[in-house]
CSV table of C-alpha atoms in Angstrom, one decimal:
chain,number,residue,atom,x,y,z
V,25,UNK,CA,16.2,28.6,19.6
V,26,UNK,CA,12.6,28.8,20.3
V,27,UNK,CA,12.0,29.9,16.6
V,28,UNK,CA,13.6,26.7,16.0
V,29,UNK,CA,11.4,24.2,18.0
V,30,UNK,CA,8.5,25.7,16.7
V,31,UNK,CA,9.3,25.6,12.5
V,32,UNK,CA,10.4,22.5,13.2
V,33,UNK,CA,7.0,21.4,15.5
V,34,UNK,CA,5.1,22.9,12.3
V,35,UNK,CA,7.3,21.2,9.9
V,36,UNK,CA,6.2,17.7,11.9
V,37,UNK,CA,2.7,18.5,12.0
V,38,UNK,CA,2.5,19.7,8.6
V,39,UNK,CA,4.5,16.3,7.5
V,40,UNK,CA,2.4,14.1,9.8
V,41,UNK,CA,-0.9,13.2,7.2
V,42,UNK,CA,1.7,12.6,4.3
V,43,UNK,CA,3.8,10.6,6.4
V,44,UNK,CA,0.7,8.6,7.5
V,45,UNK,CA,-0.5,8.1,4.0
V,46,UNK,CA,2.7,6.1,3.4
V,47,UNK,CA,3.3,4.7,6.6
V,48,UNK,CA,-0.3,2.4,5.7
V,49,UNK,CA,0.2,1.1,2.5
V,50,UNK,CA,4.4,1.1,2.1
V,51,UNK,CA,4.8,-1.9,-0.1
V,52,UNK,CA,2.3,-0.3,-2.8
V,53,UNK,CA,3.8,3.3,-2.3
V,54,UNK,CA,7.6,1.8,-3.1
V,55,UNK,CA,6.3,-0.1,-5.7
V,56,UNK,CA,4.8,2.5,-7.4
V,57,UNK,CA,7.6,4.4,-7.1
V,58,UNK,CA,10.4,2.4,-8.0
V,59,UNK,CA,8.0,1.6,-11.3
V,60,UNK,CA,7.7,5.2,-12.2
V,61,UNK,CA,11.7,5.5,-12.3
V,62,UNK,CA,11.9,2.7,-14.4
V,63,UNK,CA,9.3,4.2,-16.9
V,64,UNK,CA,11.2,7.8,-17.1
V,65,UNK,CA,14.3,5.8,-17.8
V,66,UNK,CA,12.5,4.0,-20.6
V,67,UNK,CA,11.1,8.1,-21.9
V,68,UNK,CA,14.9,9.1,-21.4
V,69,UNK,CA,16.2,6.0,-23.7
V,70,UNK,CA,13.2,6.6,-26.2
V,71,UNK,CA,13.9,10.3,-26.0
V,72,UNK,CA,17.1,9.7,-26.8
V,73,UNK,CA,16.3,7.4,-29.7
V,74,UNK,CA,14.4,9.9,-31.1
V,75,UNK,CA,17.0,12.8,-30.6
V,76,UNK,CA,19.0,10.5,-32.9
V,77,UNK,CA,15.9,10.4,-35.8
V,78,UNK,CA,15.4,6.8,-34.9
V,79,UNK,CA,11.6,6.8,-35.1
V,80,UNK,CA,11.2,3.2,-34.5
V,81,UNK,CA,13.1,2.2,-31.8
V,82,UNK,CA,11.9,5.4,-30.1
V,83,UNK,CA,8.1,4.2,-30.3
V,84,UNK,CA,9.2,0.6,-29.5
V,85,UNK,CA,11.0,2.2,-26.6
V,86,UNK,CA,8.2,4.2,-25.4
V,87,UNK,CA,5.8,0.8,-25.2
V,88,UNK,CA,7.7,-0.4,-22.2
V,89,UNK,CA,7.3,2.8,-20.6
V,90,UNK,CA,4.1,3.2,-20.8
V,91,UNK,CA,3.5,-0.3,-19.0
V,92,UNK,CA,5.7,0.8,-16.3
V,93,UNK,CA,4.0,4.3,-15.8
V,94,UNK,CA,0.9,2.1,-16.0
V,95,UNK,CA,2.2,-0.1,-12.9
V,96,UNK,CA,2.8,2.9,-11.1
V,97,UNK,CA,-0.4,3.8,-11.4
V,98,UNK,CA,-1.9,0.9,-10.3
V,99,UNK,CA,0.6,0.7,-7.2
V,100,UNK,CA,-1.0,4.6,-6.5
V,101,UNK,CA,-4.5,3.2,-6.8
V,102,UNK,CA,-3.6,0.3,-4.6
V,103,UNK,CA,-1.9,2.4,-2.0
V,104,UNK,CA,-4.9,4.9,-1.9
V,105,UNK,CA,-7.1,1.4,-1.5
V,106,UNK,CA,-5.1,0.8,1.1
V,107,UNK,CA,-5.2,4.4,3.0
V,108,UNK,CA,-8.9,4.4,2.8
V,109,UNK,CA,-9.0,0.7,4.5
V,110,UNK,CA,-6.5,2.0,7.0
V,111,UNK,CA,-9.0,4.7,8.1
V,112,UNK,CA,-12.1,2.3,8.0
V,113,UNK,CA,-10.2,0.2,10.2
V,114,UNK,CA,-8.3,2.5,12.5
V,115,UNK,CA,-12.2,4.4,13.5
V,116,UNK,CA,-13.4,0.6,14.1
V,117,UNK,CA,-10.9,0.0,16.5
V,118,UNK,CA,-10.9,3.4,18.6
V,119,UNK,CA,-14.2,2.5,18.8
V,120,UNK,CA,-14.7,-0.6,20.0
V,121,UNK,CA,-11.4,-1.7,20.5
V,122,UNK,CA,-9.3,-4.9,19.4
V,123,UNK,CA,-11.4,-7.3,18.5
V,124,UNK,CA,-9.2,-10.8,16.0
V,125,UNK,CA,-13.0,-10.1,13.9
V,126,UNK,CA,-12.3,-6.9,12.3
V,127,UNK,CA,-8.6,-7.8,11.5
V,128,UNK,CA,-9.4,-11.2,10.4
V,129,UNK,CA,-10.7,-9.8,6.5
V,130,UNK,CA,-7.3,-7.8,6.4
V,131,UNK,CA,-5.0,-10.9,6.6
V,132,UNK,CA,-4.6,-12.1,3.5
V,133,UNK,CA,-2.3,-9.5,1.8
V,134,UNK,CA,0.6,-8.3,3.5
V,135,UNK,CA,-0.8,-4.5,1.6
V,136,UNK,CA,-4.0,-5.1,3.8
V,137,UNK,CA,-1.6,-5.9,7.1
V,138,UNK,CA,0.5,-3.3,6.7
V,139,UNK,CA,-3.0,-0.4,6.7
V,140,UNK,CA,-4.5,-2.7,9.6
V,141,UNK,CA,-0.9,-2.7,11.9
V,142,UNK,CA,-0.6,1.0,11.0
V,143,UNK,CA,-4.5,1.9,12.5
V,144,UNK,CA,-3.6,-0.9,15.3
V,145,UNK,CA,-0.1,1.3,16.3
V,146,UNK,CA,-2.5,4.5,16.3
V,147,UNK,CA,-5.9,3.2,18.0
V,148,UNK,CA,-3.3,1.7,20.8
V,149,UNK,CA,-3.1,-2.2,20.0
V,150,UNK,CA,-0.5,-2.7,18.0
V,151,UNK,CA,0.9,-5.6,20.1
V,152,UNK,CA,-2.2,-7.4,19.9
V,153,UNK,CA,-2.4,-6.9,16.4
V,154,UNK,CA,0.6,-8.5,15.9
V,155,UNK,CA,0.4,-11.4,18.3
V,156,UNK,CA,-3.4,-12.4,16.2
V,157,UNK,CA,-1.4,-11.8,12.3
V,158,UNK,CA,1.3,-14.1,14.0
V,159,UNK,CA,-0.9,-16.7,15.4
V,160,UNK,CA,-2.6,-16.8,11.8
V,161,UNK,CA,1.6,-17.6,10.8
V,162,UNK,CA,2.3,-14.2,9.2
V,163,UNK,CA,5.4,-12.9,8.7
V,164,UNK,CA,7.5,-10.3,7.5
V,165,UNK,CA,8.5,-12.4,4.0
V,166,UNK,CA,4.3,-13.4,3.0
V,167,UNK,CA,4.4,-10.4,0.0
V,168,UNK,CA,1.8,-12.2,-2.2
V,169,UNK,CA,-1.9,-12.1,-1.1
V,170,UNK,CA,-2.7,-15.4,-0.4
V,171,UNK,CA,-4.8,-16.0,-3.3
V,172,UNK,CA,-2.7,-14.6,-5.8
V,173,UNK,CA,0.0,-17.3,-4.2
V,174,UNK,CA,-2.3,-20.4,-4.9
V,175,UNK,CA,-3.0,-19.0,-8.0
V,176,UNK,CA,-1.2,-16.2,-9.9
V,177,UNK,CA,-3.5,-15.8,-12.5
V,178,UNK,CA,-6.3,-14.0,-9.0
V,179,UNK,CA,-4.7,-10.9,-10.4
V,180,UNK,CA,-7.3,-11.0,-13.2
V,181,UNK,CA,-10.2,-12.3,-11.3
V,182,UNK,CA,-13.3,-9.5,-11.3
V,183,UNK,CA,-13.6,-10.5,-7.4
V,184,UNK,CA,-9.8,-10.3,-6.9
V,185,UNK,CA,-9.8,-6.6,-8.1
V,186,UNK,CA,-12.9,-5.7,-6.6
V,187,UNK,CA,-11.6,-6.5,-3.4
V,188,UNK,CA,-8.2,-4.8,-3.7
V,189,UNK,CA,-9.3,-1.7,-5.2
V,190,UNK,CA,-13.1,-1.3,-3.5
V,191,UNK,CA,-12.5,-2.2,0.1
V,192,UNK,CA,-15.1,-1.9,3.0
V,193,UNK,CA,-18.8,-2.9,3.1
V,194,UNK,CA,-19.6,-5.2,0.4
């Protein structure tokens, strides 16, 4: 029994980073993920296509794929983004504790929210946290960052993508 308690103490502590490295950025991870299994069902169909000496539709076939593999990829950089903000944040907080000013740049994307909540449940203020990103009228449902929902063409904007995939000090 003891044997037991202690593979499964290690299998919890060795599970613990990876779990944290999803538990910040969730939103980006799935996304990324559910894009990926899209794209291999696009390689199957094309694979497929091929199998059957159907060169074109094959090629046309793979051209969808590879814009869902390239999503993915995107998500992955976004959720790393994310993870690195995460730590920024969660260090600024153990060390001087919940203050509305460092969360207040982290409140306009629900990605962003998610890595700050996640360093405010480990540096001891989640409750706070939550209280300020629902004061500010966040809620579960707000996906979109907010400029992207004023405007959906942010997601091309040089500052937009510097921000989402460059956090920190600017």
């Amino acid at each position: 029994m003891q044997q037991t308690c202690t593979l499964s103490a290690l299998l919890r502590r060795g599970l613990a980073a990876p779990m944290r490295y999803l538990r910040a950025a969730p939103l980006p991870h799935a996304t990324g993920g559910v894009s990926a299994l899209i794209g291999v069902g696009w390689v199957r169909a094309a694979l497929e296509a091929l199998a059957e000496e159907a060169l074109s539709a094959g090629v046309l076939l793979c051209m969808p794929a590879s814009g869902w593999f390239g999503l993915a990829l995107l998500c992955g950089a976004d959720g790393l983004s994310r993870y690195r903000e995460y730590l920024r944040v969660r260090r600024m907080l153990r060390r001087w504790g919940f203050t509305p000013r460092l969360l207040r740049p982290l409140a306009a994307s629900r990605c962003q929210r998610d890595a700050a909540m996640q360093a405010a449940r480990e540096a001891g203020c989640a409750e706070m946290a939550r209280a300020y990103y629902r004061e500010l009228g966040y809620r579960w449902y707000h996906l979109l960052p907010d400029r992207v929902a004023a405007n959906p063409l942010a997601f091309l904007d040089a500052r937009f993508l510097r921000a989402t995939f460059l956090p920190g000090k600017r």
